[in-house]
Short mmCIF file of C-alpha atoms in Angstrom, two decimals:
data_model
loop_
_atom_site.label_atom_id
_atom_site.label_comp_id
_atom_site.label_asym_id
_atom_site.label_seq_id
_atom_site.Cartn_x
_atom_site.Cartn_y
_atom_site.Cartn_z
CA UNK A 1 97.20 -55.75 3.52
CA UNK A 2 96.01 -56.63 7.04
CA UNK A 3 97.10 -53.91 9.45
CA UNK A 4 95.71 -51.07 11.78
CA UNK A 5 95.93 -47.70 10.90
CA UNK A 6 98.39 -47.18 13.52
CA UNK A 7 100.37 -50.07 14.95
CA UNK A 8 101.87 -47.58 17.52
CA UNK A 9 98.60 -45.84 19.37
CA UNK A 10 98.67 -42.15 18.00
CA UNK A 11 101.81 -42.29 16.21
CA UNK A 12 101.56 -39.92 13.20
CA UNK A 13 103.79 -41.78 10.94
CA UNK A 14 102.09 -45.08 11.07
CA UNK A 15 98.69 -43.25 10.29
CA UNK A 16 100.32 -41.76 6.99
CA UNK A 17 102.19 -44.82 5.92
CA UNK A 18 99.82 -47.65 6.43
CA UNK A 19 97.15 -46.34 3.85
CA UNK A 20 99.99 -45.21 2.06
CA UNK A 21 101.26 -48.57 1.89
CA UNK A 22 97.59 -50.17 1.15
CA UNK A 23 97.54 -47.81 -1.90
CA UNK A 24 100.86 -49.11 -3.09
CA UNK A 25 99.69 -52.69 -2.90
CA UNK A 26 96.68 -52.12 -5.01
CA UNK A 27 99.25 -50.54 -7.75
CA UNK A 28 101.87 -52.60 -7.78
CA UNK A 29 99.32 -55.68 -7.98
CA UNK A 30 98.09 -53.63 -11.17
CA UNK A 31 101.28 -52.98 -12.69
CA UNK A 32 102.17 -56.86 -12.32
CA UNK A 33 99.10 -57.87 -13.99
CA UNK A 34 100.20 -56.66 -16.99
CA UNK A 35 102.99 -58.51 -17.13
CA UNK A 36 100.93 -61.93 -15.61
CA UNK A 37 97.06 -61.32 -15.29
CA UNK A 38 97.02 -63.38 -12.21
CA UNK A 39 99.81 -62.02 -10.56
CA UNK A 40 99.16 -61.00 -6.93
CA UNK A 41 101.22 -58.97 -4.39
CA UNK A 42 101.31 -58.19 -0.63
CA UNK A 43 102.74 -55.64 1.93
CA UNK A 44 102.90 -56.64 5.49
CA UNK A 45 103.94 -54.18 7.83
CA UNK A 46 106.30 -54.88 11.07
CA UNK A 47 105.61 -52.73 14.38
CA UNK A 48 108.19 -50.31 13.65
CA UNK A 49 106.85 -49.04 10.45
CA UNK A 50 108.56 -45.60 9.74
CA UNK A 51 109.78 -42.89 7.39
CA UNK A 52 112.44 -43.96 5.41
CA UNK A 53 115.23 -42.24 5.23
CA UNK A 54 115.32 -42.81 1.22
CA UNK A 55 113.53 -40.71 -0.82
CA UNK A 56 113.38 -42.83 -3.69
CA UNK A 57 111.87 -45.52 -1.68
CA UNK A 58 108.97 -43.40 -0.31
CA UNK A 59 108.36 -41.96 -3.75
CA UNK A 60 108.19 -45.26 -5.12
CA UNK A 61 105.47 -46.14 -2.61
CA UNK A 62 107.23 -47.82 -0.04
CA UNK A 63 108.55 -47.67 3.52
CA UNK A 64 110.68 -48.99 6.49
CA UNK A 65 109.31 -51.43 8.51
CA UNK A 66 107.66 -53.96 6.13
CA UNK A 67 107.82 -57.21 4.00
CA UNK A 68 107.22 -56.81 0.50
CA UNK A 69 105.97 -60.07 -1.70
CA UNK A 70 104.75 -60.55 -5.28
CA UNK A 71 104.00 -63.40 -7.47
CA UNK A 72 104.11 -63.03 -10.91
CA UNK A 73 105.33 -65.41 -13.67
CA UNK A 74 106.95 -63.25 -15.37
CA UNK A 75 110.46 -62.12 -13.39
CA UNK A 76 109.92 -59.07 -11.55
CA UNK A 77 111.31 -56.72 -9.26
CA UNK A 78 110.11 -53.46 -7.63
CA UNK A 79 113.49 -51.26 -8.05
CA UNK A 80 111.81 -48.09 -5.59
CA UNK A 81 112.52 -51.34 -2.42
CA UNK A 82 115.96 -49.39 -3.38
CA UNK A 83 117.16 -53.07 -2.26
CA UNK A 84 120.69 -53.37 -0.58
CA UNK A 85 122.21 -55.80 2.42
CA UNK A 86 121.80 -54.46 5.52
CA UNK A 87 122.85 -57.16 8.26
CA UNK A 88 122.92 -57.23 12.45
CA UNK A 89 125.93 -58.79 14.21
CA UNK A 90 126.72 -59.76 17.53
CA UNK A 91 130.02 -61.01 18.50
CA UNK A 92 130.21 -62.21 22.02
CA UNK A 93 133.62 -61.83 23.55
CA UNK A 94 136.00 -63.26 26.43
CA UNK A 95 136.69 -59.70 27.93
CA UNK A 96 135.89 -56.13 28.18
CA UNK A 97 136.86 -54.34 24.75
CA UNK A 98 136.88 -51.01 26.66
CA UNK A 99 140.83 -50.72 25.70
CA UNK A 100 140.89 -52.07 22.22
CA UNK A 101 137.76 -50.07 21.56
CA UNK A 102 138.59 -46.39 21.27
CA UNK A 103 138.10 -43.21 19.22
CA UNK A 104 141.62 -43.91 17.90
CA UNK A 105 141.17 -47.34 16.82
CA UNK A 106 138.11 -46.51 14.79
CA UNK A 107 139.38 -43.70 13.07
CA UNK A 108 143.03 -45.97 12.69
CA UNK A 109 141.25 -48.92 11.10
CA UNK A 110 138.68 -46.64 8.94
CA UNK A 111 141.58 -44.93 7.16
CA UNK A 112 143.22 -48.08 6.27
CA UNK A 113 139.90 -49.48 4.94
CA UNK A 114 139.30 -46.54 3.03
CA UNK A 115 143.09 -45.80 1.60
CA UNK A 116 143.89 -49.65 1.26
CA UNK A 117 140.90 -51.71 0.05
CA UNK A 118 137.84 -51.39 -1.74
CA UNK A 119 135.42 -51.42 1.20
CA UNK A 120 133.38 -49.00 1.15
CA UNK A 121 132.89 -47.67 5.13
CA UNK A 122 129.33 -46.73 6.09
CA UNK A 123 129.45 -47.27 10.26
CA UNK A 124 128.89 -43.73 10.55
CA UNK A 125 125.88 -42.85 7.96
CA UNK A 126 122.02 -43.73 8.85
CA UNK A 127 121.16 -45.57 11.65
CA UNK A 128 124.32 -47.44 11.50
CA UNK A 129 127.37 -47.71 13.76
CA UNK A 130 129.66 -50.05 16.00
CA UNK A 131 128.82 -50.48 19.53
CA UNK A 132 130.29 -52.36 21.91
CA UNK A 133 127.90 -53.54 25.19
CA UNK A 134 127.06 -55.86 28.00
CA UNK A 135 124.25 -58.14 28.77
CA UNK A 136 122.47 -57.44 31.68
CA UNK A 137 121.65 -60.90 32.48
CA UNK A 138 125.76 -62.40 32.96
CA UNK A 139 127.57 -59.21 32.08
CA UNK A 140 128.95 -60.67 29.00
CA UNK A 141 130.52 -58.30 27.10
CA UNK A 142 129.68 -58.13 22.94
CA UNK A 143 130.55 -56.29 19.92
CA UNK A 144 128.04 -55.41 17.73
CA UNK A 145 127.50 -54.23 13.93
CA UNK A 146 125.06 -52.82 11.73
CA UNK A 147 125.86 -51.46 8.26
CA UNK A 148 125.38 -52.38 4.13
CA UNK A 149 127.49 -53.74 1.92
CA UNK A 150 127.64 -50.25 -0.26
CA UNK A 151 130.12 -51.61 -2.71
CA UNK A 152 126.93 -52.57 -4.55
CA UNK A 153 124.80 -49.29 -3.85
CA UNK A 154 124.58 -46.83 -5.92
CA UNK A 155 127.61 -47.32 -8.74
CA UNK A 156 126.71 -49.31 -12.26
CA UNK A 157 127.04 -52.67 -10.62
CA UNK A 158 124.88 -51.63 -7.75
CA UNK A 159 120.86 -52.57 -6.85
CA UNK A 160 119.24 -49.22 -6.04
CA UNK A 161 117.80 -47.51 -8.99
CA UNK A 162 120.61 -45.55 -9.97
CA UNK A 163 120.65 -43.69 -14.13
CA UNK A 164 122.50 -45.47 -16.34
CA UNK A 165 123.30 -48.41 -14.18
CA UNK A 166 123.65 -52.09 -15.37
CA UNK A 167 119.47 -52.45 -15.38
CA UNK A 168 118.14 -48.71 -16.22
CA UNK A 169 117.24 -50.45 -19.41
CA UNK A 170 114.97 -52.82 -18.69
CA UNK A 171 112.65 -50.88 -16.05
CA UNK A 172 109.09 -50.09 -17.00
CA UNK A 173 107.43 -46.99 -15.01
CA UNK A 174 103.75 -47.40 -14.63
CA UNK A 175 102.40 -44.21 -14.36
CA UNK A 176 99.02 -43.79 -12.70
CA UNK A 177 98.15 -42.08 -9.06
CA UNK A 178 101.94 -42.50 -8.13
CA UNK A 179 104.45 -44.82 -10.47
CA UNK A 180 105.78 -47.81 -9.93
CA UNK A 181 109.00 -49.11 -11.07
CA UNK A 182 109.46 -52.98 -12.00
CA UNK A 183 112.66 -54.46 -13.57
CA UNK A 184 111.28 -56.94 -15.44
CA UNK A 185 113.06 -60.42 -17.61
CA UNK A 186 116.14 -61.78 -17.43
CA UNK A 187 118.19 -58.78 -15.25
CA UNK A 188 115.62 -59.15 -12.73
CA UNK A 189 116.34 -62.59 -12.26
CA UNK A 190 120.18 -61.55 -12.16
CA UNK A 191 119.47 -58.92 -9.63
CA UNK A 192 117.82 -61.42 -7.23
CA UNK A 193 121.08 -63.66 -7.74
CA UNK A 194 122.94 -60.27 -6.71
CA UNK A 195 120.72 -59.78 -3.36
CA UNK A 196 121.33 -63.16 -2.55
CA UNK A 197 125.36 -63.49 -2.97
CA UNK A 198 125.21 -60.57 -0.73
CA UNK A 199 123.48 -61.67 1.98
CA UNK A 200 126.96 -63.96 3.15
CA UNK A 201 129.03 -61.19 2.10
CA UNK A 202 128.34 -58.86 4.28
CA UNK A 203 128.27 -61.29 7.18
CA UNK A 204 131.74 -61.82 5.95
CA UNK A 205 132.39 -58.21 6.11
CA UNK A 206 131.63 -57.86 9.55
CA UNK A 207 133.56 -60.97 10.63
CA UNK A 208 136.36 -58.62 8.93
CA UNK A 209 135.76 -55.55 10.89
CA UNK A 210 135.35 -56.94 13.82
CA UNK A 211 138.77 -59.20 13.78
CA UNK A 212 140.38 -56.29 12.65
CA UNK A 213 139.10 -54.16 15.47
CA UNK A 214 140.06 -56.71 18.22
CA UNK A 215 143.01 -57.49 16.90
CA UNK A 216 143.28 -60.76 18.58
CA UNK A 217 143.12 -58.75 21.94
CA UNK A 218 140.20 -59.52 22.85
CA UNK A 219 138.72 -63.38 21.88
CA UNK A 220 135.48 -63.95 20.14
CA UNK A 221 133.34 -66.52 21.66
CA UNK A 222 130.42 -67.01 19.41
CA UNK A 223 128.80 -64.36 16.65
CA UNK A 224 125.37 -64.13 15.39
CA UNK A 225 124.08 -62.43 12.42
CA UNK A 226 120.68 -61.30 11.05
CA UNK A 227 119.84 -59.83 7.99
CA UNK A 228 117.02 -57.40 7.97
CA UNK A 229 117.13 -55.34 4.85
CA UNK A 230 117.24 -58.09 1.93
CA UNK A 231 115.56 -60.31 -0.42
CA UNK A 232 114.66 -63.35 1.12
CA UNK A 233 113.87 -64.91 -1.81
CA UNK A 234 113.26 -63.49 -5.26
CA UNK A 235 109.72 -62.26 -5.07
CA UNK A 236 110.63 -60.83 -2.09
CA UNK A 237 112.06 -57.97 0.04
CA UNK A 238 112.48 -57.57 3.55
CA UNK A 239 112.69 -53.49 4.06
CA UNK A 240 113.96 -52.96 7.77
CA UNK A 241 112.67 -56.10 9.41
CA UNK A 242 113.52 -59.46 10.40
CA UNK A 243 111.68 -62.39 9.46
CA UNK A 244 111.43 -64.84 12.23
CA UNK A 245 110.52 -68.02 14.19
CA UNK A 246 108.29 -67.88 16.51
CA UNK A 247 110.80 -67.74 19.67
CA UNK A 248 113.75 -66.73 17.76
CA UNK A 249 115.90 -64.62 19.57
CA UNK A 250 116.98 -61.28 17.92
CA UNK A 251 118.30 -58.12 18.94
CA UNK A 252 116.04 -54.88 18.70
CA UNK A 253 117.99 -51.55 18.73
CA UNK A 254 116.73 -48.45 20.65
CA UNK A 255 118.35 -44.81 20.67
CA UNK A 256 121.88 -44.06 20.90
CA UNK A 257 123.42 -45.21 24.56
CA UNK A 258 120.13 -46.54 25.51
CA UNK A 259 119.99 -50.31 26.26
CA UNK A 260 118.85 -52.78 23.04
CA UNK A 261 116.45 -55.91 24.03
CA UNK A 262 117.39 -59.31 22.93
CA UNK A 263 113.49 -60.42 21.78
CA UNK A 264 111.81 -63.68 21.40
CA UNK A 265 108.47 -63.33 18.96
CA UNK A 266 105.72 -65.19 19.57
CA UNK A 267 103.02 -66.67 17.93
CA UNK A 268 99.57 -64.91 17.98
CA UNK A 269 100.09 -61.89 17.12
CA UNK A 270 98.95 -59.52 14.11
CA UNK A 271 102.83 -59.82 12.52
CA UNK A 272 101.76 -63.35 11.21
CA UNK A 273 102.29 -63.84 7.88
CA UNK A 274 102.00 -66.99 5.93
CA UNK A 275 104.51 -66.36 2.91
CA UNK A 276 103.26 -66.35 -0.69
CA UNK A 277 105.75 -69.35 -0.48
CA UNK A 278 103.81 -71.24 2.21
CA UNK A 279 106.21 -71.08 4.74
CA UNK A 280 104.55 -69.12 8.16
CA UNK A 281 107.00 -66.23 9.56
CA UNK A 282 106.61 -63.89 12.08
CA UNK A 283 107.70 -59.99 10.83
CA UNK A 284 109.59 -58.57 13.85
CA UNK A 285 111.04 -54.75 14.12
CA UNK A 286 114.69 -54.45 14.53
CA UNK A 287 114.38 -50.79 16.01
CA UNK A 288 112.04 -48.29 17.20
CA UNK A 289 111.54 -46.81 13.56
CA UNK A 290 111.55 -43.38 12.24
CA UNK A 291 108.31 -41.37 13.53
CA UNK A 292 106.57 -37.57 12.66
CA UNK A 293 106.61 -34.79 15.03
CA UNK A 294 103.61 -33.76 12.72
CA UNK A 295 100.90 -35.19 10.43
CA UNK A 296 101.96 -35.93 7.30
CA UNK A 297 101.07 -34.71 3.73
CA UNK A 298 103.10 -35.80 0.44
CA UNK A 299 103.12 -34.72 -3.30
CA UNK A 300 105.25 -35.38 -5.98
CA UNK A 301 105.78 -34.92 -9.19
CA UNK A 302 107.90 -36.48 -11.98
CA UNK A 303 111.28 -35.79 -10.26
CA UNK A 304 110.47 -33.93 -6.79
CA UNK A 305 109.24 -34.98 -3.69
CA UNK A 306 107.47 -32.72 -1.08
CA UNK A 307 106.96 -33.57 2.49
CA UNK A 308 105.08 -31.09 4.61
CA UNK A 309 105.89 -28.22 2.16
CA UNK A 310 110.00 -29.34 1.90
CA UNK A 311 110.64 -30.22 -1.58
CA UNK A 312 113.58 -33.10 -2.50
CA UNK A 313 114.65 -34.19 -6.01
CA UNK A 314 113.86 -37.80 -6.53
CA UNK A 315 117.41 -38.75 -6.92
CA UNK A 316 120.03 -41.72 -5.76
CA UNK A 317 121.24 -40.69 -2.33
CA UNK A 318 118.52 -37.82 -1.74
CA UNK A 319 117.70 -38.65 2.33
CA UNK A 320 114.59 -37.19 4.29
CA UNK A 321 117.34 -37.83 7.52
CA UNK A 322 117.35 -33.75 7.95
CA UNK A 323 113.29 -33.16 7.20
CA UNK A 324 112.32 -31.15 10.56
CA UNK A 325 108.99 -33.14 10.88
CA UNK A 326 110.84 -36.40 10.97
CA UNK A 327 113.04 -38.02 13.69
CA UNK A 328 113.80 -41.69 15.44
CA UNK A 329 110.85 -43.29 16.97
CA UNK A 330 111.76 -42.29 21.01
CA UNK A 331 109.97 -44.15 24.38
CA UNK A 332 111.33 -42.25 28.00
CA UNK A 333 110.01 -45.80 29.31
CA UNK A 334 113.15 -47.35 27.42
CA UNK A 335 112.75 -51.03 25.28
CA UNK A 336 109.53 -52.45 27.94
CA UNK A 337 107.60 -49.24 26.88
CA UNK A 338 108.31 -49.53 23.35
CA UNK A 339 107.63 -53.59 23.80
CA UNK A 340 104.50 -52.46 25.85
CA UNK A 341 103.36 -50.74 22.76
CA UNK A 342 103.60 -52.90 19.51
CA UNK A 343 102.78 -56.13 22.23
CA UNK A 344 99.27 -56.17 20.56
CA UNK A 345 100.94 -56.45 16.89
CA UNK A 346 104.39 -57.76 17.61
CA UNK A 347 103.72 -60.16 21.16
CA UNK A 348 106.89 -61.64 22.33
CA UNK A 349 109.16 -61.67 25.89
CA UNK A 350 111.99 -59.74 26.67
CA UNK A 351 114.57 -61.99 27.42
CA UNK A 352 117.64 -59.60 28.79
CA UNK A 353 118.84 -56.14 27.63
CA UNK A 354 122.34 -55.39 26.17
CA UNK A 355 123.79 -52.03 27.72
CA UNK A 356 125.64 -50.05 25.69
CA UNK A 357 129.18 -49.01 27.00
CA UNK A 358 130.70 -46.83 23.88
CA UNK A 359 129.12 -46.06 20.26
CA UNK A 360 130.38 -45.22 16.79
CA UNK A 361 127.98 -43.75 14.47
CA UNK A 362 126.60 -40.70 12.78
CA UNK A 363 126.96 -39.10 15.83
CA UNK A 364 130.56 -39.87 16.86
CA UNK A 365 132.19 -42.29 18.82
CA UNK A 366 130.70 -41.83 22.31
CA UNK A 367 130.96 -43.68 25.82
CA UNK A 368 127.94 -44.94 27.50
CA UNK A 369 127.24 -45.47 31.44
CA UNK A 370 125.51 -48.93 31.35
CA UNK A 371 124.35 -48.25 34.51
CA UNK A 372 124.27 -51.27 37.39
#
């Protein structure tokens, strides 16, 4: 793993999780070589590298904010990725969805999706939500989405290392400094299959939302969707980053009402990576990241987690979202300070910003002054 301690200049986080990350490399690569003695692994980090909010997933050795890739000949998957589908949208539109876009219509379409159908809502858990926004370069308006496809979560069909779920039974822990988790054979192979039907439905599932929050009042123009939380292939995992081509244009979200930049990567950079595959990719953030008030120091045992002296059973659904040391990455300088910053790792232009105009999330549905 080729990365500075701190991709971010002082940023306490980074400094715990990039050695933190190094030593999960070194033991995952161990724990596949027992399964293929030249199996290899590698970790790449993107410029947002943060806490997750999944305690599994740090327990397990791993973060948000990086690409994960192993080769081994022997199928293999690291379950503590706690792998889902998590999926950007933008869907440009003909008008201003300031009337179709309301407190009222939210909660109206959320209770039919959750009395009527087997979707199961998540706008408003995380750092996920429905925003609607314009782009500071035309003024076009857009709608955009970010959520999972949590159908396939946590129950016994699900991908995130869950008891007694369709794949408990063919994990092997590797116990040594801190475990690792690999499902191993023929389910592994079947779980990849899994990550990768996913990937078009939840595409699919926004396209659903968002017609159904329009409601044909407002016309979509054009949509664009990126995944970054999946497997892109099946020695692979993509945990809160995009994987990109050079000058690929992607959105990269900020701070609740604060404006998002539409980024183009470039070449050059330390986010390089040449895939165990071949193919050369550039590892881009797609948000500021969760950061640490504080230095960080971490124990665990068998089935607890402690972070700074707060202890948290290592369970399905266990989240480090209300630890006191931990909150979203913030820049007063807006999306050219926190471009300004990872520019070294993560170079790239800012091509226009989207202004937010109204939010659903975790925190409500809210308006926004997009300012001029």
């Amino acid at each position: 793993m080729s990365a500075p301690d701190g991709i971010v200049e002082h940023d306490r986080a980074q400094q715990f999780l990039v050695p933190y990350l190094r030593q999960t490399e070194v033991l995952l690569r161990k724990a596949l070589r027992t399964l293929d003695r030249r199996a290899d692994c590698r970790i790449s980090p993107a410029a947002d590298l943060g806490i997750p909010y999944d305690v599994l997933r740090l327990a397990g050795g791993f973060a948000t904010g990086c690409l994960v890739e192993w080769d081994c000949r022997v199928p293999a998957v690291p379950v503590d990725t706690t792998m889902n589908i998590d999926t950007s949208s933008v869907f440009w539109l003909d008008g201003d969805p300031a009337e179709v876009f309301t407190e009222e219509t939210v909660r109206a379409l959320r209770g039919r999706i959750a009395e009527d159908s087997s979707y199961e809502w998540n706008f408003d858990r995380g750092n996920h939500f429905i925003l609607t926004c314009r782009r500071a370069s035309d003024g076009r308006y857009a709608l955009l989405l970010h959520s999972n496809e949590k159908e396939f979560k946590d129950q016994f069909n699900g991908l995130c290392p869950t008891p007694g779920n369709w794949y408990a039974d063919s994990v092997r822990v590797f116990d040594g400094e801190r475990r690792i988790r690999l499902l191993v054979g023929h389910k592994a192979e079947l779980f990849a299959d899994l990550a990768q039907m996913l990937l078009r439905f939840n595409i699919l599932r926004h396209r659903f939302v968002a017609t159904m929050l329009l409601n044909g009042h407002i016309k979509i123009t054009g949509e664009y969707h990126k995944h970054h939380y999946f497997m892109p292939t099946s020695d692979s995992a993509a945990i809160g980053c995009y994987l990109c081509e050079p000058d690929e244009e992607v959105p990269v979200f900020s701070a609740v009402g604060q404006p998002i930049a539409m980024f183009r990567p470039a070449a050059g950079g330390l986010n390089a990576v040449r895939l165990l595959t071949g193919e050369d990719r550039l590892v881009v953030p797609h948000g500021w990241g969760m950061a640490a008030s504080r230095s960080l120091h971490l124990t665990q045992s068998e089935d607890r987690l402690t972070l700074n002296g707060q202890t948290y059973e290592l369970a399905p659904g266990v989240s480090l979202l209300d630890h006191p040391h931990v909150a979203p990455r913030l820049f007063t300088g807006g999306t050219r300070e926190f471009l300004a910053a990872i520019r070294g790792h993560t170079p790239g232009r800012l091509v226009t910003e989207l202004l937010q105009t109204a939010s659903y999330s975790r925190h409500g549905f809210l308006r926004h002054e997009p300012g001029p």
